Every structure is written in C-alpha cells, then in structure tokens.
Tab-separated table of C-alpha atoms in Angstrom:
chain	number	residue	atom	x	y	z
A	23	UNK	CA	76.772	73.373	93.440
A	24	UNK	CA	78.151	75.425	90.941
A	25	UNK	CA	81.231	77.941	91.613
A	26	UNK	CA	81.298	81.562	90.218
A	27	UNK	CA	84.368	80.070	87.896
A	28	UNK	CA	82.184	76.932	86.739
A	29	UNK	CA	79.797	79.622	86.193
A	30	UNK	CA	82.322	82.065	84.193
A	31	UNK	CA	83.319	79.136	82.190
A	32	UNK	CA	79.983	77.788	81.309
A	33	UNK	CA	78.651	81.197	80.202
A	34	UNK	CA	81.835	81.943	78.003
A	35	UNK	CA	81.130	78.614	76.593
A	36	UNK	CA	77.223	79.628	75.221
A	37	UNK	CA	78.479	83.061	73.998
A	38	UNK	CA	81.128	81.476	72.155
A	39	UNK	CA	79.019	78.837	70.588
A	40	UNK	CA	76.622	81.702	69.969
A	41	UNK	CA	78.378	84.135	68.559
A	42	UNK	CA	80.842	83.082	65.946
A	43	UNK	CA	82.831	86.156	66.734
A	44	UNK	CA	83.614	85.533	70.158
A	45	UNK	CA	87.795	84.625	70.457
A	46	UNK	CA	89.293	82.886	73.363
A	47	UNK	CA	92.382	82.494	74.298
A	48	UNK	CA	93.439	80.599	77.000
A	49	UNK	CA	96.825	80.180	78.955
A	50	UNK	CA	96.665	76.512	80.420
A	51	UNK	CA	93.820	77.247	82.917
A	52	UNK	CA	90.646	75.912	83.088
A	53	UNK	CA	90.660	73.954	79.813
A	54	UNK	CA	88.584	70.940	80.856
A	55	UNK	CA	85.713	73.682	81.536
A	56	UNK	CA	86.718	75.177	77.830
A	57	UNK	CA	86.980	71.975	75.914
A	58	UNK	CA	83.577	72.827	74.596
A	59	UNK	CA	84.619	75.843	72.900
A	60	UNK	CA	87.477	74.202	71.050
A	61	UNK	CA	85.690	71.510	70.253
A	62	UNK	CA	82.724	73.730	68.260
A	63	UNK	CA	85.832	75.875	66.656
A	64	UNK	CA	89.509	75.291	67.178
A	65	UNK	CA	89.898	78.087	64.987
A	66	UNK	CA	89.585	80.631	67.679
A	67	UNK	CA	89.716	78.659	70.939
A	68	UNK	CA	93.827	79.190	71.428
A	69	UNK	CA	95.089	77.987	74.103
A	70	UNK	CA	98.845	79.676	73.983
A	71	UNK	CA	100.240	77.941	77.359
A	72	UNK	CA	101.626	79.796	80.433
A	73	UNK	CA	102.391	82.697	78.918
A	74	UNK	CA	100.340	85.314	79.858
A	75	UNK	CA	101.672	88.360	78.146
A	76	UNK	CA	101.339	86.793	75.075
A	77	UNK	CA	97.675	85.804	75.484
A	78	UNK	CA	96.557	89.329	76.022
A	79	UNK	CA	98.366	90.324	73.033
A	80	UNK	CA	97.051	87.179	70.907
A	81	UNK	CA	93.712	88.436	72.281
A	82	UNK	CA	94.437	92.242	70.927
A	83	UNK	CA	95.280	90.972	67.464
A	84	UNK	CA	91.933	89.164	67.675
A	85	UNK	CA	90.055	92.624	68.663
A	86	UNK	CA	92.096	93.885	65.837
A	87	UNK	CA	90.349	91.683	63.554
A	88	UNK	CA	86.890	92.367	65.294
A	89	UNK	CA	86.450	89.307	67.598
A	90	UNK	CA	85.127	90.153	71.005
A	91	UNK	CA	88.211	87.915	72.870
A	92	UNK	CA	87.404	86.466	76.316
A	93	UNK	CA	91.095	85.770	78.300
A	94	UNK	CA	90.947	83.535	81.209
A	95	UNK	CA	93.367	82.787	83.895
A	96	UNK	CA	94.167	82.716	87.489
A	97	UNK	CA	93.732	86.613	89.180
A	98	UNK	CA	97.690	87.347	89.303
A	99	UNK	CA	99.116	86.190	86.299
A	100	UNK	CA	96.084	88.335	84.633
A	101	UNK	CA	96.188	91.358	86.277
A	102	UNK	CA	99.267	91.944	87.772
A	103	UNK	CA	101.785	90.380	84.899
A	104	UNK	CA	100.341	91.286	81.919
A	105	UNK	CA	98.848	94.869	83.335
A	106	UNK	CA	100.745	96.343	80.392
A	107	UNK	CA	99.405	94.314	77.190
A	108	UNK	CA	96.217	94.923	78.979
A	109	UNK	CA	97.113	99.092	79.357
A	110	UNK	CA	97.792	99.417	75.592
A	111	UNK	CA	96.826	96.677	73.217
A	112	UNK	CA	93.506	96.891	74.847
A	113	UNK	CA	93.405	100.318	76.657
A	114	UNK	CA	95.517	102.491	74.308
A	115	UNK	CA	94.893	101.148	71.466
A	116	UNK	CA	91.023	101.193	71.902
A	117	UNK	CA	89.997	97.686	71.828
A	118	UNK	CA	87.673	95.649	73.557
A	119	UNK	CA	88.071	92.313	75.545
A	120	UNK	CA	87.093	90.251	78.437
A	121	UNK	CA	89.221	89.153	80.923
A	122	UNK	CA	88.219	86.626	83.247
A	123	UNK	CA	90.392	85.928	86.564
A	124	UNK	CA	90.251	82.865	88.846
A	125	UNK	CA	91.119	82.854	92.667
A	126	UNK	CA	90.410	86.425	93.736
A	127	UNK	CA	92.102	88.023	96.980
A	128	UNK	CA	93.537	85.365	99.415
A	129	UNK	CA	90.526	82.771	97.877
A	130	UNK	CA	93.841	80.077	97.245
A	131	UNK	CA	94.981	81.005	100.930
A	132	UNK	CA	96.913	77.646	101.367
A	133	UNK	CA	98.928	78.294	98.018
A	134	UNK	CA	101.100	81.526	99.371
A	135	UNK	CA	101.679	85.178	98.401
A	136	UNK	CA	102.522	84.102	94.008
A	137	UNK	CA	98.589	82.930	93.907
A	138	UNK	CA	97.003	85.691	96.173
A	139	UNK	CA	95.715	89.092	94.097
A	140	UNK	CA	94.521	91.528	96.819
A	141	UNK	CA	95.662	94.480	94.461
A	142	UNK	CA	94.216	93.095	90.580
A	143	UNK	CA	91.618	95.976	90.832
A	144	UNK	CA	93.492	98.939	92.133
A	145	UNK	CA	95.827	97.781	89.612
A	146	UNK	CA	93.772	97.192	86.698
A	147	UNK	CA	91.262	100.054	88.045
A	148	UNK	CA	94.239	102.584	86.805
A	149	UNK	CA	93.200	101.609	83.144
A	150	UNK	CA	91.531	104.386	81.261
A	151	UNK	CA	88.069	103.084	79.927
A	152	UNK	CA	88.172	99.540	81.672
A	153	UNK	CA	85.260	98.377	83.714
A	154	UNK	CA	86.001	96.228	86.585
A	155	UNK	CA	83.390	93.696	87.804
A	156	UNK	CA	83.283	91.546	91.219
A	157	UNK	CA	80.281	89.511	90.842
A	158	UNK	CA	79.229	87.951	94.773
A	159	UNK	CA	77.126	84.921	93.281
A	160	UNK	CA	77.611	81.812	90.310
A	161	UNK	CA	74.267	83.328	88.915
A	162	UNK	CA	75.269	87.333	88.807
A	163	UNK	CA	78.665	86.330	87.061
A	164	UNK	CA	76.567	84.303	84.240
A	165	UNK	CA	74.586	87.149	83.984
A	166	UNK	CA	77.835	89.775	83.650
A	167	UNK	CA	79.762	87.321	81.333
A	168	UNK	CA	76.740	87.579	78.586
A	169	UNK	CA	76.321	91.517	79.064
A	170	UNK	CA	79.869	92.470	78.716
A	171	UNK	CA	81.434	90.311	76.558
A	172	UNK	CA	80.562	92.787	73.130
A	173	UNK	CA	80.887	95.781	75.058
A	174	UNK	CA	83.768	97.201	73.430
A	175	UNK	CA	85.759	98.235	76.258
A	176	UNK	CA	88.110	96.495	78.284
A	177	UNK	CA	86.618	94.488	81.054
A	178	UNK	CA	87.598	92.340	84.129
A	179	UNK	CA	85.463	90.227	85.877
A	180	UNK	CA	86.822	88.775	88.913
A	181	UNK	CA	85.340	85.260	90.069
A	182	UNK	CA	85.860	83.948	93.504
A	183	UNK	CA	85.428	80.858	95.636
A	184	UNK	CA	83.602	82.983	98.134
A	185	UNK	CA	80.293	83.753	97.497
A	186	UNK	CA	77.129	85.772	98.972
A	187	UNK	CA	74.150	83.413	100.386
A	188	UNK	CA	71.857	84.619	97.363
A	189	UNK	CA	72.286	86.602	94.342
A	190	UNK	CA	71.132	89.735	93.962
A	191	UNK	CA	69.276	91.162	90.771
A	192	UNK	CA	71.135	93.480	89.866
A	193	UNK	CA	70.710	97.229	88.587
A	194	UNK	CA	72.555	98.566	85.741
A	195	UNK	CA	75.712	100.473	86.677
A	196	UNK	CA	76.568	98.169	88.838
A	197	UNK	CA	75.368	99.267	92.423
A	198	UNK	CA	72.463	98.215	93.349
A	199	UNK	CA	70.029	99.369	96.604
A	200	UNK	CA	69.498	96.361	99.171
A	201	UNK	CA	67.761	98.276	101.972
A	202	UNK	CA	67.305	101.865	102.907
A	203	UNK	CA	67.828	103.098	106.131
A	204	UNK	CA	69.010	106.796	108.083
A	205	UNK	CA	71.822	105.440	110.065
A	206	UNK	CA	74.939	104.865	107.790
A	207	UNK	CA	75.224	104.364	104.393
A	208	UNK	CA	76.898	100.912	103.976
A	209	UNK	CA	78.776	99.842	100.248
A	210	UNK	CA	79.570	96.065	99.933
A	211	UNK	CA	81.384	95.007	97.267
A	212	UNK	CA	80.672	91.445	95.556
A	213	UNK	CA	81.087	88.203	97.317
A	214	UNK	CA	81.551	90.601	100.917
A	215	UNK	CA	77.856	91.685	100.740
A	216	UNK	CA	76.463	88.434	102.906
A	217	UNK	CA	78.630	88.727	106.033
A	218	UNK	CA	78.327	92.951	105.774
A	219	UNK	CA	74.377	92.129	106.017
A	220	UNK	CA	75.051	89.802	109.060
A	221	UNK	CA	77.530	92.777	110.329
A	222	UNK	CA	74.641	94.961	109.870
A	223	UNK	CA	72.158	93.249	112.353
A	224	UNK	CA	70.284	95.915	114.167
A	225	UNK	CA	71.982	98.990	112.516
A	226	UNK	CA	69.370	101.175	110.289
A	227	UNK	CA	71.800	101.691	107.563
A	228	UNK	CA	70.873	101.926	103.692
A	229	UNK	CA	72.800	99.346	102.189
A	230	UNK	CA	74.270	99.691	98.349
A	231	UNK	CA	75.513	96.488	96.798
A	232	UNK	CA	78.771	97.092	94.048
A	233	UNK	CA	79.206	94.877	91.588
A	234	UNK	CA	80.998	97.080	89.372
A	235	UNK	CA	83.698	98.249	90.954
A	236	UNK	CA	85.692	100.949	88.209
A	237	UNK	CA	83.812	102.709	87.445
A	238	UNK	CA	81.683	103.412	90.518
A	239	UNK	CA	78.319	104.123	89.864
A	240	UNK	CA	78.547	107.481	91.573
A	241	UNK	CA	74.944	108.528	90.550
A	242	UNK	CA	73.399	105.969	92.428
A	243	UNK	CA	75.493	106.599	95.187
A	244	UNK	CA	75.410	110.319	95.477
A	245	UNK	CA	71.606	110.013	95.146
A	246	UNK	CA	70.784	106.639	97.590
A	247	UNK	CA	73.636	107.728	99.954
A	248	UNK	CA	71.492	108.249	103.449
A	249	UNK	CA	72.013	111.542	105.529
A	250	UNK	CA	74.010	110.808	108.015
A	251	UNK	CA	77.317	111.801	107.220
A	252	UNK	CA	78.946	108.360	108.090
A	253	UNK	CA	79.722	105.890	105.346
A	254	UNK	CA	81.318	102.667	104.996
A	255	UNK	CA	82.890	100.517	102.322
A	256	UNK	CA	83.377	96.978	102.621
A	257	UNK	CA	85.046	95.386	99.642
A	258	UNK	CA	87.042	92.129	98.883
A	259	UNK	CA	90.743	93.935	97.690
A	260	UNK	CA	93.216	95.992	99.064
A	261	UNK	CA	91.100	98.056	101.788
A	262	UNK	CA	90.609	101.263	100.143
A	263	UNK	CA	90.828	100.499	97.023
A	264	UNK	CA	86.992	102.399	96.068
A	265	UNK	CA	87.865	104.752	98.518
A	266	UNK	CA	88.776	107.697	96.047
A	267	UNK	CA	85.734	106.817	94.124
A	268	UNK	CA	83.109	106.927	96.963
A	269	UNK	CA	84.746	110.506	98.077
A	270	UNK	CA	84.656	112.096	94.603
A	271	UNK	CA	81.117	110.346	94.321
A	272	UNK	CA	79.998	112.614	97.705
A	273	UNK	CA	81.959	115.446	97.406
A	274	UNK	CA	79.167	117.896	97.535
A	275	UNK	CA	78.511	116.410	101.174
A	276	UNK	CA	80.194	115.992	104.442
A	277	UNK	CA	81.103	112.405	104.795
A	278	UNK	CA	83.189	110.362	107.244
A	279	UNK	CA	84.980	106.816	105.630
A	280	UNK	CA	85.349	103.887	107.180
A	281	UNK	CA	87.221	101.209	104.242
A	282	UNK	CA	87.180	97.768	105.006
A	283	UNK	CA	89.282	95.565	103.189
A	284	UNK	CA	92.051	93.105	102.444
A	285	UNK	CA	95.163	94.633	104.788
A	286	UNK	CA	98.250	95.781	102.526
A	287	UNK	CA	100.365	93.367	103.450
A	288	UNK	CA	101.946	90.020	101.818
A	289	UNK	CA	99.703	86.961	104.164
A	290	UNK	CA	102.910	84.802	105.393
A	291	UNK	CA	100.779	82.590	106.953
A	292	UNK	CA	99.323	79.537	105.081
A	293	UNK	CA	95.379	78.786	105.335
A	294	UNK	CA	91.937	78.767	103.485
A	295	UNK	CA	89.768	81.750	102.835
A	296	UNK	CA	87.856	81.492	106.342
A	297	UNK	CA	91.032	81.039	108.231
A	298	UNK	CA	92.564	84.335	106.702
A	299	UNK	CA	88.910	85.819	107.215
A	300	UNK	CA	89.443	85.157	110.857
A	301	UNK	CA	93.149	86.150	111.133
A	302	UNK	CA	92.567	88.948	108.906
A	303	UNK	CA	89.241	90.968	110.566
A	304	UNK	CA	87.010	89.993	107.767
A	305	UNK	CA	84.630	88.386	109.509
A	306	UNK	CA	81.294	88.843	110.375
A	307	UNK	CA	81.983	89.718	113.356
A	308	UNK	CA	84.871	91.490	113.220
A	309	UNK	CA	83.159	93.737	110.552
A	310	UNK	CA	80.722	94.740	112.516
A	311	UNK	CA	83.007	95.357	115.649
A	312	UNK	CA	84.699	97.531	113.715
A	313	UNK	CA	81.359	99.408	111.916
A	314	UNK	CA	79.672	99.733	115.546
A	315	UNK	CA	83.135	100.963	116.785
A	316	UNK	CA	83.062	103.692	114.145
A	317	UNK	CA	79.368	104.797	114.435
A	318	UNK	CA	80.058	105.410	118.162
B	24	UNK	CA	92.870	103.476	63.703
B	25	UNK	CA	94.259	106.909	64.018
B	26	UNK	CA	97.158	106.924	62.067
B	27	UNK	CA	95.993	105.800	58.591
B	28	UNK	CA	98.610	102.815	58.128
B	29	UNK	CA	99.316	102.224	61.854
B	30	UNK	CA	97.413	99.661	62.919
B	31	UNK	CA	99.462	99.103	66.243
B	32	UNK	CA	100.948	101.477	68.399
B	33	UNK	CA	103.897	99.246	69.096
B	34	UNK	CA	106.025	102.039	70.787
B	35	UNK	CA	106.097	99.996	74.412
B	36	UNK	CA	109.063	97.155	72.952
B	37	UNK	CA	107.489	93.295	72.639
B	38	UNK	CA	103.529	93.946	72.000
B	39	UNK	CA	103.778	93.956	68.307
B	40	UNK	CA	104.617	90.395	67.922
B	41	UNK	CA	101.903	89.125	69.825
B	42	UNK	CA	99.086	90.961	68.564
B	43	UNK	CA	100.421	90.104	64.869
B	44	UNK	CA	100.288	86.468	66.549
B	45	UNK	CA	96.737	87.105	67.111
B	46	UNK	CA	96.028	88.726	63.880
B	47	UNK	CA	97.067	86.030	61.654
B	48	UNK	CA	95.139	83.593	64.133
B	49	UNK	CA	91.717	85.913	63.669
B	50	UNK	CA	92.490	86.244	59.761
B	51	UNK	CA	92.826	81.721	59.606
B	52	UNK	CA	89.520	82.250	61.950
B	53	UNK	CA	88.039	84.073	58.920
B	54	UNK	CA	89.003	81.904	56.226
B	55	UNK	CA	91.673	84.882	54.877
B	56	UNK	CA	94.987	82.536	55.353
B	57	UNK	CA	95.947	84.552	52.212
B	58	UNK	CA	96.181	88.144	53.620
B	59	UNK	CA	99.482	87.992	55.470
B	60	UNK	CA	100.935	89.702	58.672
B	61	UNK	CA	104.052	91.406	58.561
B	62	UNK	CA	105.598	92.587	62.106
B	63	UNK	CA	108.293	94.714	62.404
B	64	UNK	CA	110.748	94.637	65.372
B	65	UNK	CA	114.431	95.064	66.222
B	66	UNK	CA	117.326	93.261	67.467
B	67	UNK	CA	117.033	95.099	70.694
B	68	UNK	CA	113.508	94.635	70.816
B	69	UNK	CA	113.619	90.822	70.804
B	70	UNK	CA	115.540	91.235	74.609
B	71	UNK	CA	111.925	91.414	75.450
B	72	UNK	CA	110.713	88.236	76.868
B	73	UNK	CA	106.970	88.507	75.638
B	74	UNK	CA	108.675	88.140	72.145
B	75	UNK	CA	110.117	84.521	73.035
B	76	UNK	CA	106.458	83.651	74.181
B	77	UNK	CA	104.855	84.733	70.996
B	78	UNK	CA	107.757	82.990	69.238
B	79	UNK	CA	108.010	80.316	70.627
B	80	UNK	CA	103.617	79.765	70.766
B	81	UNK	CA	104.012	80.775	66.273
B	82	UNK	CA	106.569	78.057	65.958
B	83	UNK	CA	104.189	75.365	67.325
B	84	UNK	CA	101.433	77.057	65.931
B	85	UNK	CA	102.114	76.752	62.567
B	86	UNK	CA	101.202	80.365	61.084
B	87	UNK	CA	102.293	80.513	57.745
B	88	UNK	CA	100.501	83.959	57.143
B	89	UNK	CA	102.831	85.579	59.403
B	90	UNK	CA	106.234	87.087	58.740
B	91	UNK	CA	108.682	88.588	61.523
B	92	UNK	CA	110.570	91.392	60.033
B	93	UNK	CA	113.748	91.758	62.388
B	94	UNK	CA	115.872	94.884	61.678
B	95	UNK	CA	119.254	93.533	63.157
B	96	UNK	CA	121.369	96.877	63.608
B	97	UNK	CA	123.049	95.830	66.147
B	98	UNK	CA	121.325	98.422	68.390
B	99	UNK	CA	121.435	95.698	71.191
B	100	UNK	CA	124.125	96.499	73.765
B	101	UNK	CA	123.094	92.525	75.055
B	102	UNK	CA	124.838	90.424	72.160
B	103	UNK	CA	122.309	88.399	70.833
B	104	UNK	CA	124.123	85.914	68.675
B	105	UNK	CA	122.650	84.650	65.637
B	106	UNK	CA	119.269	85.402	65.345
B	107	UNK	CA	117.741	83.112	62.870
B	108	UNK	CA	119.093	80.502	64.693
B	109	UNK	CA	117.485	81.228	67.715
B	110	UNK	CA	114.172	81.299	65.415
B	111	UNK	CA	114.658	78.250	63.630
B	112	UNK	CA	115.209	76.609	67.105
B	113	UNK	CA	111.760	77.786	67.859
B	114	UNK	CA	110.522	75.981	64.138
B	115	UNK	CA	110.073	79.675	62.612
B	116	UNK	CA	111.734	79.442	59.115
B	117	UNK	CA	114.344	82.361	59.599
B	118	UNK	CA	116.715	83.617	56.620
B	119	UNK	CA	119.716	86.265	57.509
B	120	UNK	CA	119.591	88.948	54.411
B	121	UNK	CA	121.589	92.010	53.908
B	122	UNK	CA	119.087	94.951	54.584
B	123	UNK	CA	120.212	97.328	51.987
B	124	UNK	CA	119.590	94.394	49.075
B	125	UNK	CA	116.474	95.292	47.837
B	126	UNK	CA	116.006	92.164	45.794
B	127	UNK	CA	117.310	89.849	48.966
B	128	UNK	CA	114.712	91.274	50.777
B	129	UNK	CA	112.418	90.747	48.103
B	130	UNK	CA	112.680	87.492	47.911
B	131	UNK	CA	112.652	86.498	51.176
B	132	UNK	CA	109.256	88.508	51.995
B	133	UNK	CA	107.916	86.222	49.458
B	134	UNK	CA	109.007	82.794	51.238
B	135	UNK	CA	106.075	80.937	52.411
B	136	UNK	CA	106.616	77.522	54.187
B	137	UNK	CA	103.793	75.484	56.070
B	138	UNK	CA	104.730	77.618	59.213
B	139	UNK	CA	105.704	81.591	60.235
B	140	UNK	CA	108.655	82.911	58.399
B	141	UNK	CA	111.121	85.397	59.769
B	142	UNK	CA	113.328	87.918	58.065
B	143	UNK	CA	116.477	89.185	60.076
B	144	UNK	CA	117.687	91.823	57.656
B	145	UNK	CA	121.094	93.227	58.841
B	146	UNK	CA	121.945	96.713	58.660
C-alpha cells in the first residue's frame, strides 16, 4: 500500500515533470522517491544536504526567479528550524512555495523528542498568508500536492504514517461535511477523522472533516456548525492548536470547547504511533470517553 | 518587489546568501548563466550559520554566476580571522581588496572562475 509520503513524493514527481517550472530542493530526505525528478532535470532538482535553512532560502531565490519550489523534509527540521527563512523569504517577502514534511506528531515515536513535531502547525500557523494542510489519506495528499503547488502562497502540507480508513472527497476550503446531526458539532482534523468516527458511535453529532488547518474554513463552520452549543475539536498537533480559530469562527454564538490533541509535553517514553495513542488518550476509546464525558 | 532595486529584504542577518544561492541556481535553470548574482553581506553577518550552509553547498556547487560581496569592517566583535581563507577552504574563489580602491574592486567584480567568487573588501 502506498503511504501519504510515497504519495507526496510521487505527486511532486508528475508536477515536476509537468511543469517545467516546478523547483525542488531537497535536504537529504527522501531522494530515492525523488530520483525521478533529477533524473528528467538536474537543473532544478537540488538536493543541498542537511541543511535546512539553506534549502528554504535556495527555494526563495527559486520563487524569486518564478519557479513554484516544492521543499521536502522530515516535520521538525522543516518547520521548527527553518520557521524563519520560511517567515520572510517566503512570507515577507511575498513568495510562494510548497513545503512538504515527513513524520508528523509522534508518527517516528521510537526515534525520541529531536524527530517528534507536535507544534509544526501552531508554529508555522503564525505565518501571515500561509496555508497549512493535514491531509488523513495517500489519495487526499495527491490530490493537495497538484492543487497547491502554483498557488502562490506559502504552503505546508503535513504527511503522516497514520492514516484515515478511506479518503474523503474533499470540499474546497478545506473542511468538509461528513454527517449532520443536532447533538454536537464534532471537527476532526486529517489522519484523526477515522477513530473520531469510531468515538462517535451512537452520538447524533454533525461531523466537519479539516483538512486545511490555517486558515480555517470558518464559513463552513459557522454555517454547518449544529445548534447545540457544544463543540469539539479533535486534531493531530498540540491540543488546541485550532482552538482560536473555531472560537473566532462562532463568535456570534454560545459555544462550549472541548480540544483534543497531542498533550504539551516532550513524550520521554520510546514507542510507535499506537503505543503513544494508547499512553497518550488518543484512542478511540479514550476519545470518546472523554467526548461522552463532556456532553454529560 | 516594493522597493524598485531591492529584490530581497535581507534585514534578518544570513537569508541573503541563500536565496542568491537559489537565484543563480533558477537563472542556470533558465539557460541565463550570464546574468550574474551579486550578494551583499558583512563580516558580522557571516557569524550566521545559515551563511556556512549556503557556502559551503556554492563551493560544491559550482556557481560561477554568483559573487559574495563581503564588507569586512570589522564590525564583528567575534574575530573572524581571515576571511577568504575560510572561503577558499569551502572552494569559493575569494580575493581580500581594499574597499576604498575603486579599480581593486573593479577588477575583482569582474573575476569569473568555473565556480562562485567572493569579494572581501576591507574597510
């Protein structure tokens, strides 16, 4: 089976074979899945080695030149290190480019707090003008690789090893409605919509699935949000980390919050995805202790 | 572009470099080797360690359209040491000049090797 970062990879590889002004610079991850891209043109398939600053800003000098650049590399070491190339040569100084991050949240568990990236969109989300995609399925991040790629704007798109049981067509803006219902209005985020729909079993709730996390399509939400005043976000980063979003989005309504997310602290114990799932409250189950716990 | 002339806005120390990296990549990409990049930093700037990256990743490159400007004012209060030497180390082809010469500097904007050239003017 294909993962979401097979997918990523495959999908930058047809838009850059496409579209002779697609750039991509690379920083030592990946590059048997990108040796098709340097193969069709060396010429702007760079692969600058671990040095991740520097590929953002490589990437910039591309935009500068009008290439739409697509940077890949594990979730930290894009987000987190080079946040400010990615501020202002792409933010400030009004470029566009993709960025593409491997091993979302706690998805490389057994590797240790360096390689987990609970925090890349709260901290990339502070970026005037980016957008900030968490696909939940190989077939959705295909899909968001080809329609973002020339969009002019800043962009991450988060891959991860965990993914939903299908993939969801998706609406534009980026939240899309699963089911409607007059209990609780229910927002999962990417590759956490599968086990919120098992959480969900037997609760009438309208559920809203978020691919694009910044911005938040607050539209959709302020206009699919069901009645009841409770709502409840369930997303795959720091817990909270919509939160402000989904409260400006339904300010003109009472609303109670539950966020569900990945705690703020640094994981000191060594495991896969599932285990920290378990030790973490990120289950099924867990989720919808804590959901039916909330509802009352 | 809104500063007519500006294409950067390099004010944040070490993103210049980089992005001139990328530009003279994009302009290769194009089939313009001939238009050059010129960067302009500082002795104080190059304390900044995405600098070294982008140095170090133009030496192995081989960029011959790009030129590294480094006003050497001594504005560092780290002492540096020679920098051209730390840039030919990195296979940049560096040349020391005295920043007020007008011809010296004239001269060595105009080098053009098989690889990026740097200019460390003192002043």
């Amino acid at each position: 089976m294909t993962s979401m970062r097979e997918e990523a990879m495959a999908a930058v590889v047809d838009v850059f074979q496409r579209d002779d002004d697609v750039a991509l610079v690379m920083a030592d991850i990946s590059l048997d899945y990108l040796r098709p891209a340097v193969a069709h043109d060396p010429r702007r398939a760079i692969n600058v080695g671990i040095m991740e600053q520097s590929a953002v800003g490589v990437a910039a000098g591309f935009a500068l030149e009008g290439y739409h650049p697509i940077v890949h590399t594990l979730a930290p070491f894009l987000s987190e290190r080079p946040l400010e190339q990615i501020k202002l040569d792409f933010g400030y100084q009004g470029l566009g480019g993709l960025f593409i991050s491997a091993g979302a949240s706690y998805d490389y568990g057994e590797s240790g707090g360096t390689h987990h990236a609970g925090g890349d969109v709260q901290a990339l989300g502070s970026i005037p003008r980016i957008e900030v995609l968490v696909p939940g399925s190989p077939a959705e991040t295909g899909q968001l690789v080809r329609s973002t790629y020339a969009n002019g704007r800043p962009t991450y798109l988060r891959t991860s090893t965990v993914e939903n049981d299908e993939p969801v067509e998706l609406a534009p803006g980026g939240l899309t409605v699963v089911r409607r219902g007059p209990d609780v209005t229910v927002i999962a985020a990417g590759p956490f919509l599968s086990r919120t729909l098992a959480a969900l079993d037997g609760i009438d709730a309208t559920v809203l699935y978020a691919t694009t996390l910044v911005p938040l399509d607050a539209e959709t939400l302020a206009r699919e949000a069901a009645p009841a005043a409770e709502v409840v976000l369930v997303e795959p980063v720091y817990e909270g980390t919509t939160a402000g979003q989904v409260a400006t989005a339904l300010a003109h309504r009472p609303t109670r919050l539950l966020s569900i997310g990945v705690p703020r602290r640094f994981l000191k114990r060594y495991g896969t995805a599932e285990q920290h799932d378990a030790e973490l409250g990120l289950d099924a189950g867990a989720i919808r202790e804590r959901i039916r716990a909330f509802l009352g | 572009l809104q500063v007519p002339g500006v294409e950067v806005s390099t004010g944040s120390l070490g993103h210049g470099l980089p992005m001139a990296v990328g530009v003279a990549y994009a302009l290769r990409a194009r089939g313009r080797d001939a238009q050059r990049v010129f960067v302009l930093t500082g002795d104080a700037e190059l304390n900044e360690g995405s600098n070294w990256e982008a140095i170090m990743h133009a030496g192995s490159a081989r960029l011959p359209n790009l030129t590294l400007i480094v006003v050497d004012n001594r504005s560092s209060n780290v002492v540096l040491g020679e920098i051209a030497a730390k840039l030919r180390a990195f296979g940049w082809d560096a040349v020391t000049v005295d920043g007020h010469d007008h011809d010296d500097l004239r001269d060595a904007y105009t080098r053009r090797g098989d690889g990026p050239t740097a200019v460390v003017a003192v002043v």
